[in-house]
PDB file of C-alpha atoms in Angstrom:
ATOM      1  CA  ALA M  88     -18.469   2.788  -1.513  1.00 73.00           C
ATOM      2  CA  GLN M  89     -15.523   1.306  -3.274  1.00 79.00           C
ATOM      3  CA  SER M  90     -14.269  -2.203  -2.667  1.00 87.00           C
ATOM      4  CA  VAL M  91     -11.755  -4.637  -4.109  1.00 93.00           C
ATOM      5  CA  THR M  92     -11.926  -8.339  -4.226  1.00 94.00           C
ATOM      6  CA  GLN M  93      -9.037 -10.517  -5.115  1.00 95.00           C
ATOM      7  CA  LEU M  94     -10.108 -14.026  -5.981  1.00 92.00           C
ATOM      8  CA  GLY M  95      -7.825 -16.575  -4.540  1.00 91.00           C
ATOM      9  CA  SER M  96      -5.672 -15.790  -1.508  1.00 92.00           C
ATOM     10  CA  HIS M  97      -3.005 -18.195  -2.727  1.00 96.00           C
ATOM     11  CA  VAL M  98      -1.947 -18.996  -6.263  1.00 97.00           C
ATOM     12  CA  SER M  99       0.652 -21.476  -7.172  1.00 97.00           C
ATOM     13  CA  VAL M 100       2.254 -21.830 -10.579  1.00 97.00           C
ATOM     14  CA  SER M 101       5.271 -23.555 -12.083  1.00 97.00           C
ATOM     15  CA  GLU M 102       8.248 -21.561 -13.175  1.00 97.00           C
ATOM     16  CA  GLY M 103       7.672 -20.564 -16.843  1.00 97.00           C
ATOM     17  CA  ALA M 104       3.879 -20.884 -16.563  1.00 98.00           C
ATOM     18  CA  LEU M 105       1.316 -18.149 -17.017  1.00 98.00           C
ATOM     19  CA  VAL M 106       0.553 -16.059 -13.982  1.00 98.00           C
ATOM     20  CA  LEU M 107      -3.064 -14.790 -13.579  1.00 98.00           C
ATOM     21  CA  LEU M 108      -4.062 -12.942 -10.439  1.00 98.00           C
ATOM     22  CA  ARG M 109      -7.650 -11.853 -10.366  1.00 98.00           C
ATOM     23  CA  CYS M 110      -9.042  -8.508  -9.131  1.00 97.00           C
ATOM     24  CA  ASN M 111     -12.591  -7.227  -9.242  1.00 96.00           C
ATOM     25  CA  TYR M 112     -13.629  -3.875  -8.067  1.00 94.00           C
ATOM     26  CA  SER M 113     -16.753  -1.861  -7.350  1.00 90.00           C
ATOM     27  CA  SER M 114     -16.801   1.858  -7.752  1.00 83.00           C
ATOM     28  CA  SER M 115     -19.521   4.412  -8.395  1.00 77.00           C
ATOM     29  CA  VAL M 116     -17.067   6.691 -10.232  1.00 78.00           C
ATOM     30  CA  PRO M 117     -14.369   6.038 -12.795  1.00 79.00           C
ATOM     31  CA  PRO M 118     -11.639   4.369 -10.797  1.00 85.00           C
ATOM     32  CA  TYR M 119      -7.906   4.451 -10.752  1.00 88.00           C
ATOM     33  CA  LEU M 120      -6.607   0.925 -10.378  1.00 91.00           C
ATOM     34  CA  PHE M 121      -3.272  -0.238  -9.131  1.00 93.00           C
ATOM     35  CA  TRP M 122      -1.305  -3.418  -8.569  1.00 96.00           C
ATOM     36  CA  TYR M 123       1.385  -3.494  -5.937  1.00 95.00           C
ATOM     37  CA  VAL M 124       3.845  -6.256  -5.003  1.00 95.00           C
ATOM     38  CA  GLN M 125       5.167  -6.822  -1.494  1.00 92.00           C
ATOM     39  CA  TYR M 126       8.132  -8.940  -0.682  1.00 91.00           C
ATOM     40  CA  PRO M 127       8.537 -10.218   2.940  1.00 85.00           C
ATOM     41  CA  ASN M 128       9.208  -7.526   5.435  1.00 80.00           C
ATOM     42  CA  GLN M 129       9.170  -4.786   2.873  1.00 84.00           C
ATOM     43  CA  GLY M 130       6.851  -2.024   1.792  1.00 85.00           C
ATOM     44  CA  LEU M 131       4.814  -2.056  -1.424  1.00 89.00           C
ATOM     45  CA  GLN M 132       6.215  -1.539  -4.846  1.00 91.00           C
ATOM     46  CA  LEU M 133       4.047  -0.291  -7.644  1.00 91.00           C
ATOM     47  CA  LEU M 134       3.776  -2.763 -10.475  1.00 95.00           C
ATOM     48  CA  LEU M 135       1.408  -0.857 -12.718  1.00 94.00           C
ATOM     49  CA  LYS M 136      -1.572   1.481 -12.715  1.00 91.00           C
ATOM     50  CA  TYR M 137      -4.569   2.340 -14.836  1.00 91.00           C
ATOM     51  CA  THR M 138      -5.949   5.884 -14.819  1.00 86.00           C
ATOM     52  CA  THR M 139      -7.357   6.753 -18.194  1.00 85.00           C
ATOM     53  CA  GLY M 140      -6.711   5.829 -21.803  1.00 88.00           C
ATOM     54  CA  ALA M 141      -5.407   2.524 -22.961  1.00 90.00           C
ATOM     55  CA  THR M 142      -7.042  -0.288 -21.029  1.00 91.00           C
ATOM     56  CA  LEU M 143      -4.157  -2.647 -21.378  1.00 96.00           C
ATOM     57  CA  VAL M 144      -1.471  -1.459 -19.020  1.00 96.00           C
ATOM     58  CA  LYS M 145       2.126  -2.736 -18.967  1.00 96.00           C
ATOM     59  CA  GLY M 146       4.161  -2.590 -15.852  1.00 95.00           C
ATOM     60  CA  ILE M 147       7.499  -3.651 -14.505  1.00 94.00           C
ATOM     61  CA  ASN M 148       9.009  -7.117 -14.432  1.00 93.00           C
ATOM     62  CA  GLY M 149       6.920  -8.230 -17.409  1.00 96.00           C
ATOM     63  CA  PHE M 150       3.487  -7.826 -15.778  1.00 97.00           C
ATOM     64  CA  GLU M 151       0.477  -6.327 -17.420  1.00 97.00           C
ATOM     65  CA  ALA M 152      -3.148  -5.843 -16.570  1.00 98.00           C
ATOM     66  CA  GLU M 153      -6.245  -5.080 -18.493  1.00 96.00           C
ATOM     67  CA  PHE M 154      -9.023  -2.797 -17.333  1.00 95.00           C
ATOM     68  CA  LYS M 155     -12.423  -4.233 -18.349  1.00 95.00           C
ATOM     69  CA  LYS M 156     -15.160  -1.887 -17.373  1.00 92.00           C
ATOM     70  CA  SER M 157     -17.958  -4.271 -18.319  1.00 92.00           C
ATOM     71  CA  GLU M 158     -16.585  -6.927 -16.065  1.00 94.00           C
ATOM     72  CA  THR M 159     -15.310  -4.485 -13.386  1.00 94.00           C
ATOM     73  CA  SER M 160     -12.047  -6.350 -13.473  1.00 96.00           C
ATOM     74  CA  PHE M 161      -8.384  -5.551 -13.483  1.00 97.00           C
ATOM     75  CA  HIS M 162      -6.576  -8.887 -13.624  1.00 98.00           C
ATOM     76  CA  LEU M 163      -2.829  -9.126 -13.449  1.00 98.00           C
ATOM     77  CA  THR M 164      -0.987 -11.404 -15.826  1.00 98.00           C
ATOM     78  CA  LYS M 165       2.582 -12.402 -16.745  1.00 98.00           C
ATOM     79  CA  PRO M 166       3.282 -14.834 -19.596  1.00 97.00           C
ATOM     80  CA  SER M 167       6.083 -16.726 -17.858  1.00 97.00           C
ATOM     81  CA  ALA M 168       6.584 -16.879 -14.163  1.00 97.00           C
ATOM     82  CA  HIS M 169       9.969 -16.516 -12.599  1.00 96.00           C
ATOM     83  CA  MET M 170      11.073 -17.689  -9.141  1.00 96.00           C
ATOM     84  CA  SER M 171      11.654 -14.066  -8.188  1.00 95.00           C
ATOM     85  CA  ASP M 172       7.980 -13.332  -8.746  1.00 96.00           C
ATOM     86  CA  ALA M 173       7.072 -15.160  -5.548  1.00 96.00           C
ATOM     87  CA  ALA M 174       5.581 -12.492  -3.334  1.00 96.00           C
ATOM     88  CA  GLU M 175       2.298 -10.988  -2.079  1.00 95.00           C
ATOM     89  CA  TYR M 176       0.304  -8.980  -4.645  1.00 97.00           C
ATOM     90  CA  PHE M 177      -2.259  -6.345  -3.803  1.00 95.00           C
ATOM     91  CA  CYS M 178      -4.833  -4.818  -6.034  1.00 96.00           C
ATOM     92  CA  ALA M 179      -6.134  -1.387  -5.029  1.00 93.00           C
ATOM     93  CA  VAL M 180      -8.621   1.199  -6.225  1.00 90.00           C
ATOM     94  CA  SER M 181      -8.958   4.896  -5.704  1.00 84.00           C
ATOM     95  CA  HIS M 182     -11.584   7.408  -6.799  1.00 67.00           C
ATOM     96  CA  GLY M 183      -9.284   9.112  -9.244  1.00 54.00           C
ATOM     97  CA  SER M 184      -7.944  12.573  -9.705  1.00 53.00           C
ATOM     98  CA  GLY M 185      -9.066  15.316  -7.375  1.00 49.00           C
ATOM     99  CA  ASN M 186     -10.034  13.065  -4.566  1.00 55.00           C
ATOM    100  CA  THR M 187      -8.414  12.404  -1.200  1.00 61.00           C
ATOM    101  CA  GLY M 188      -6.121   9.873  -2.780  1.00 73.00           C
ATOM    102  CA  LYS M 189      -7.184   7.111  -0.358  1.00 82.00           C
ATOM    103  CA  LEU M 190      -6.541   3.661  -1.619  1.00 86.00           C
ATOM    104  CA  ILE M 191      -8.749   0.694  -0.963  1.00 87.00           C
ATOM    105  CA  PHE M 192      -6.828  -2.536  -0.990  1.00 91.00           C
ATOM    106  CA  GLY M 193      -7.885  -6.094  -1.750  1.00 93.00           C
ATOM    107  CA  GLN M 194      -7.060  -8.858   0.621  1.00 92.00           C
ATOM    108  CA  GLY M 195      -3.872  -9.798  -1.224  1.00 94.00           C
ATOM    109  CA  THR M 196      -2.853 -12.919  -3.174  1.00 96.00           C
ATOM    110  CA  THR M 197       0.224 -14.918  -2.359  1.00 96.00           C
ATOM    111  CA  LEU M 198       1.952 -16.069  -5.488  1.00 97.00           C
ATOM    112  CA  GLN M 199       4.053 -19.222  -5.120  1.00 97.00           C
ATOM    113  CA  VAL M 200       6.356 -20.244  -7.930  1.00 97.00           C
ATOM    114  CA  LYS M 201       7.441 -23.852  -8.085  1.00 97.00           C
ATOM    115  CA  PRO M 202      10.681 -24.858  -9.775  1.00 95.00           C
TER     116      PRO M 202
ATOM    117  CA  GLY Q 240      12.538   8.656  -8.714  1.00 65.00           C
ATOM    118  CA  ALA Q 241       9.536   8.585  -6.321  1.00 82.00           C
ATOM    119  CA  VAL Q 242      11.413   7.055  -3.368  1.00 89.00           C
ATOM    120  CA  VAL Q 243       9.922   7.075   0.124  1.00 93.00           C
ATOM    121  CA  SER Q 244      11.979   6.213   3.167  1.00 94.00           C
ATOM    122  CA  GLN Q 245      11.038   5.241   6.677  1.00 96.00           C
ATOM    123  CA  HIS Q 246      13.071   5.380   9.855  1.00 96.00           C
ATOM    124  CA  PRO Q 247      13.604   3.266  11.816  1.00 96.00           C
ATOM    125  CA  SER Q 248      13.128   0.073   9.905  1.00 95.00           C
ATOM    126  CA  TRP Q 249      12.520  -1.733  13.149  1.00 95.00           C
ATOM    127  CA  VAL Q 250      12.217  -0.779  16.723  1.00 97.00           C
ATOM    128  CA  ILE Q 251      11.699  -2.689  20.049  1.00 97.00           C
ATOM    129  CA  CYS Q 252      10.388  -0.720  23.019  1.00 96.00           C
ATOM    130  CA  LYS Q 253       9.038  -1.298  26.488  1.00 96.00           C
ATOM    131  CA  SER Q 254       5.374  -1.030  27.225  1.00 97.00           C
ATOM    132  CA  GLY Q 255       4.358   2.451  28.172  1.00 96.00           C
ATOM    133  CA  THR Q 256       6.977   4.247  26.099  1.00 97.00           C
ATOM    134  CA  SER Q 257       6.428   6.287  22.977  1.00 97.00           C
ATOM    135  CA  VAL Q 258       7.916   5.587  19.565  1.00 97.00           C
ATOM    136  CA  LYS Q 259       8.252   7.936  16.623  1.00 97.00           C
ATOM    137  CA  ILE Q 260       8.388   6.812  13.053  1.00 97.00           C
ATOM    138  CA  GLU Q 261       9.457   9.112  10.262  1.00 97.00           C
ATOM    139  CA  CYS Q 262       8.343   8.983   6.671  1.00 96.00           C
ATOM    140  CA  ARG Q 263      10.150  11.013   4.048  1.00 95.00           C
ATOM    141  CA  SER Q 264       9.637  11.545   0.362  1.00 92.00           C
ATOM    142  CA  LEU Q 265      13.133  11.794  -0.966  1.00 92.00           C
ATOM    143  CA  ASP Q 266      12.779  13.179  -4.448  1.00 87.00           C
ATOM    144  CA  PHE Q 267       9.315  14.630  -4.706  1.00 86.00           C
ATOM    145  CA  GLN Q 268       6.970  16.791  -2.682  1.00 85.00           C
ATOM    146  CA  ALA Q 269       4.027  15.163  -1.012  1.00 86.00           C
ATOM    147  CA  THR Q 270       1.238  17.273   0.415  1.00 81.00           C
ATOM    148  CA  THR Q 271      -0.517  14.092   1.426  1.00 89.00           C
ATOM    149  CA  MET Q 272       0.957  11.090   3.174  1.00 92.00           C
ATOM    150  CA  PHE Q 273      -0.859   8.004   4.429  1.00 93.00           C
ATOM    151  CA  TRP Q 274      -0.136   5.694   7.334  1.00 96.00           C
ATOM    152  CA  TYR Q 275      -1.075   2.065   7.275  1.00 94.00           C
ATOM    153  CA  ARG Q 276      -0.890  -0.849   9.628  1.00 95.00           C
ATOM    154  CA  GLN Q 277      -0.409  -4.338   8.513  1.00 90.00           C
ATOM    155  CA  PHE Q 278      -0.829  -7.524  10.514  1.00 86.00           C
ATOM    156  CA  PRO Q 279       0.901 -10.761   9.524  1.00 82.00           C
ATOM    157  CA  LYS Q 280      -0.619 -12.306   6.386  1.00 80.00           C
ATOM    158  CA  GLN Q 281      -3.171  -9.516   6.096  1.00 84.00           C
ATOM    159  CA  SER Q 282      -3.741  -6.543   3.876  1.00 87.00           C
ATOM    160  CA  LEU Q 283      -2.988  -2.930   4.694  1.00 88.00           C
ATOM    161  CA  MET Q 284      -5.323  -1.056   6.979  1.00 90.00           C
ATOM    162  CA  LEU Q 285      -5.384   2.672   6.503  1.00 91.00           C
ATOM    163  CA  MET Q 286      -5.012   4.476   9.809  1.00 94.00           C
ATOM    164  CA  ALA Q 287      -4.879   8.093   8.774  1.00 94.00           C
ATOM    165  CA  THR Q 288      -4.351  10.603   6.070  1.00 91.00           C
ATOM    166  CA  SER Q 289      -1.713  13.182   6.825  1.00 89.00           C
ATOM    167  CA  ASN Q 290      -1.915  16.543   5.063  1.00 86.00           C
ATOM    168  CA  GLU Q 291       0.938  19.050   5.172  1.00 84.00           C
ATOM    169  CA  GLY Q 292       0.157  21.955   7.475  1.00 83.00           C
ATOM    170  CA  SER Q 293      -3.120  20.616   8.766  1.00 85.00           C
ATOM    171  CA  LYS Q 294      -4.519  18.045  11.094  1.00 88.00           C
ATOM    172  CA  ALA Q 295      -4.473  14.465  10.128  1.00 92.00           C
ATOM    173  CA  THR Q 296      -7.708  12.686   9.224  1.00 92.00           C
ATOM    174  CA  TYR Q 297      -8.162   9.392  11.099  1.00 94.00           C
ATOM    175  CA  GLU Q 298     -10.033   6.378   9.984  1.00 92.00           C
ATOM    176  CA  GLN Q 299     -12.869   5.134  12.108  1.00 92.00           C
ATOM    177  CA  GLY Q 300     -11.668   3.183  15.068  1.00 93.00           C
ATOM    178  CA  VAL Q 301      -8.191   4.640  15.154  1.00 95.00           C
ATOM    179  CA  GLU Q 302      -7.337   6.518  18.313  1.00 94.00           C
ATOM    180  CA  LYS Q 303      -5.953   9.874  17.335  1.00 92.00           C
ATOM    181  CA  ASP Q 304      -4.525  10.489  20.804  1.00 94.00           C
ATOM    182  CA  LYS Q 305      -2.645   7.251  20.671  1.00 96.00           C
ATOM    183  CA  PHE Q 306      -1.345   7.640  17.097  1.00 97.00           C
ATOM    184  CA  LEU Q 307      -0.148  11.180  16.764  1.00 96.00           C
ATOM    185  CA  ILE Q 308       0.618  12.287  13.286  1.00 94.00           C
ATOM    186  CA  ASN Q 309       2.495  15.416  12.267  1.00 91.00           C
ATOM    187  CA  HIS Q 310       3.148  16.552   8.711  1.00 89.00           C
ATOM    188  CA  ALA Q 311       5.300  19.632   9.188  1.00 82.00           C
ATOM    189  CA  SER Q 312       6.816  19.775   5.736  1.00 88.00           C
ATOM    190  CA  LEU Q 313       6.200  18.648   2.128  1.00 87.00           C
ATOM    191  CA  THR Q 314       8.622  15.768   2.550  1.00 91.00           C
ATOM    192  CA  LEU Q 315       8.208  14.612   6.140  1.00 93.00           C
ATOM    193  CA  SER Q 316       5.454  13.024   8.176  1.00 94.00           C
ATOM    194  CA  THR Q 317       5.836  11.424  11.519  1.00 95.00           C
ATOM    195  CA  LEU Q 318       3.771   8.897  13.386  1.00 97.00           C
ATOM    196  CA  THR Q 319       4.176   8.671  17.113  1.00 97.00           C
ATOM    197  CA  VAL Q 320       2.747   5.712  18.957  1.00 97.00           C
ATOM    198  CA  THR Q 321       2.188   6.998  22.463  1.00 97.00           C
ATOM    199  CA  SER Q 322       2.117   4.808  25.557  1.00 96.00           C
ATOM    200  CA  ALA Q 323       2.739   1.758  23.410  1.00 96.00           C
ATOM    201  CA  HIS Q 324       1.362  -1.595  24.491  1.00 96.00           C
ATOM    202  CA  PRO Q 325       2.073  -5.114  23.105  1.00 95.00           C
ATOM    203  CA  GLU Q 326      -1.113  -5.004  21.025  1.00 94.00           C
ATOM    204  CA  ASP Q 327       0.394  -2.048  19.146  1.00 95.00           C
ATOM    205  CA  SER Q 328       3.061  -4.361  17.799  1.00 95.00           C
ATOM    206  CA  SER Q 329       2.737  -4.384  14.079  1.00 94.00           C
ATOM    207  CA  PHE Q 330       4.197  -3.449  10.707  1.00 94.00           C
ATOM    208  CA  TYR Q 331       3.611   0.259   9.989  1.00 96.00           C
ATOM    209  CA  ILE Q 332       3.848   1.434   6.430  1.00 94.00           C
ATOM    210  CA  CYS Q 333       3.669   5.013   5.130  1.00 95.00           C
ATOM    211  CA  SER Q 334       3.009   6.240   1.633  1.00 93.00           C
ATOM    212  CA  ALA Q 335       3.422   9.561  -0.054  1.00 91.00           C
ATOM    213  CA  ARG Q 336       0.962  10.756  -2.673  1.00 85.00           C
ATOM    214  CA  GLU Q 337       2.447  12.220  -5.885  1.00 75.00           C
ATOM    215  CA  VAL Q 338       0.730  15.559  -6.291  1.00 69.00           C
ATOM    216  CA  PHE Q 339       1.214  15.915 -10.007  1.00 67.00           C
ATOM    217  CA  GLY Q 340       0.399  13.339 -12.602  1.00 59.00           C
ATOM    218  CA  THR Q 341      -1.894  10.477 -11.602  1.00 60.00           C
ATOM    219  CA  ASP Q 342      -2.075  10.681  -7.784  1.00 67.00           C
ATOM    220  CA  THR Q 343       0.045   7.581  -7.367  1.00 77.00           C
ATOM    221  CA  GLN Q 344       1.032   6.519  -3.938  1.00 84.00           C
ATOM    222  CA  TYR Q 345       4.590   5.448  -3.324  1.00 89.00           C
ATOM    223  CA  PHE Q 346       5.274   3.304  -0.300  1.00 92.00           C
ATOM    224  CA  GLY Q 347       7.986   3.291   2.248  1.00 94.00           C
ATOM    225  CA  PRO Q 348       9.735   0.116   3.259  1.00 93.00           C
ATOM    226  CA  GLY Q 349       7.853  -0.211   6.509  1.00 93.00           C
ATOM    227  CA  THR Q 350       8.706  -0.199  10.246  1.00 95.00           C
ATOM    228  CA  ARG Q 351       8.397  -3.206  12.363  1.00 94.00           C
ATOM    229  CA  LEU Q 352       7.368  -2.177  15.893  1.00 96.00           C
ATOM    230  CA  THR Q 353       7.623  -4.723  18.698  1.00 96.00           C
ATOM    231  CA  VAL Q 354       6.365  -3.637  22.137  1.00 96.00           C
ATOM    232  CA  LEU Q 355       7.541  -5.814  25.009  1.00 96.00           C
TER     233      LEU Q 355
END
């Protein structure tokens, strides 16, 4: 069975500081991995995804994530936090191509950005 | 591209009534759509998988007779909450699965349901 663990339900950084949101997964097959962001009372917006190929994935708004198979991790980073980055972030995993497409979500991490 | 809409964005209804929520993929075809439920400060809980032209597949613990799902076309899925009760109040989010490419799911903006 697949699962996703996001370490830290709440992360607080200062504006301009590095953002690091942690995600570990378990999967018996090569996974597809996703990061989504959710602003209050809104749906989810895709930040980035890893399917195959290059393990360092760049997304929107300056975010990137690196797939590390040996560590079963897919941590999300951004070099310099902006106030507008304050939101809820979800890591998710799916089986990959040809499957049902079901996503398994982590518990979410609330990112707070202090001025 | 890859825009998903939901209608309505919020709805308030009386207990015992039924509410229909629409989910549309605006610029792509989606043979599969998903319906999620999200409680405050929590993650998304998958309720069911909606496949165009066939019956929906419900997750364990989700009452299929209470949450009716119809996926009549490649761009539209509907969720009907029948005989709604206050405990059904929640944020309902749909997503549409991109068929070609990398099976990415694109999410709608969500529907806030409040049952009085």
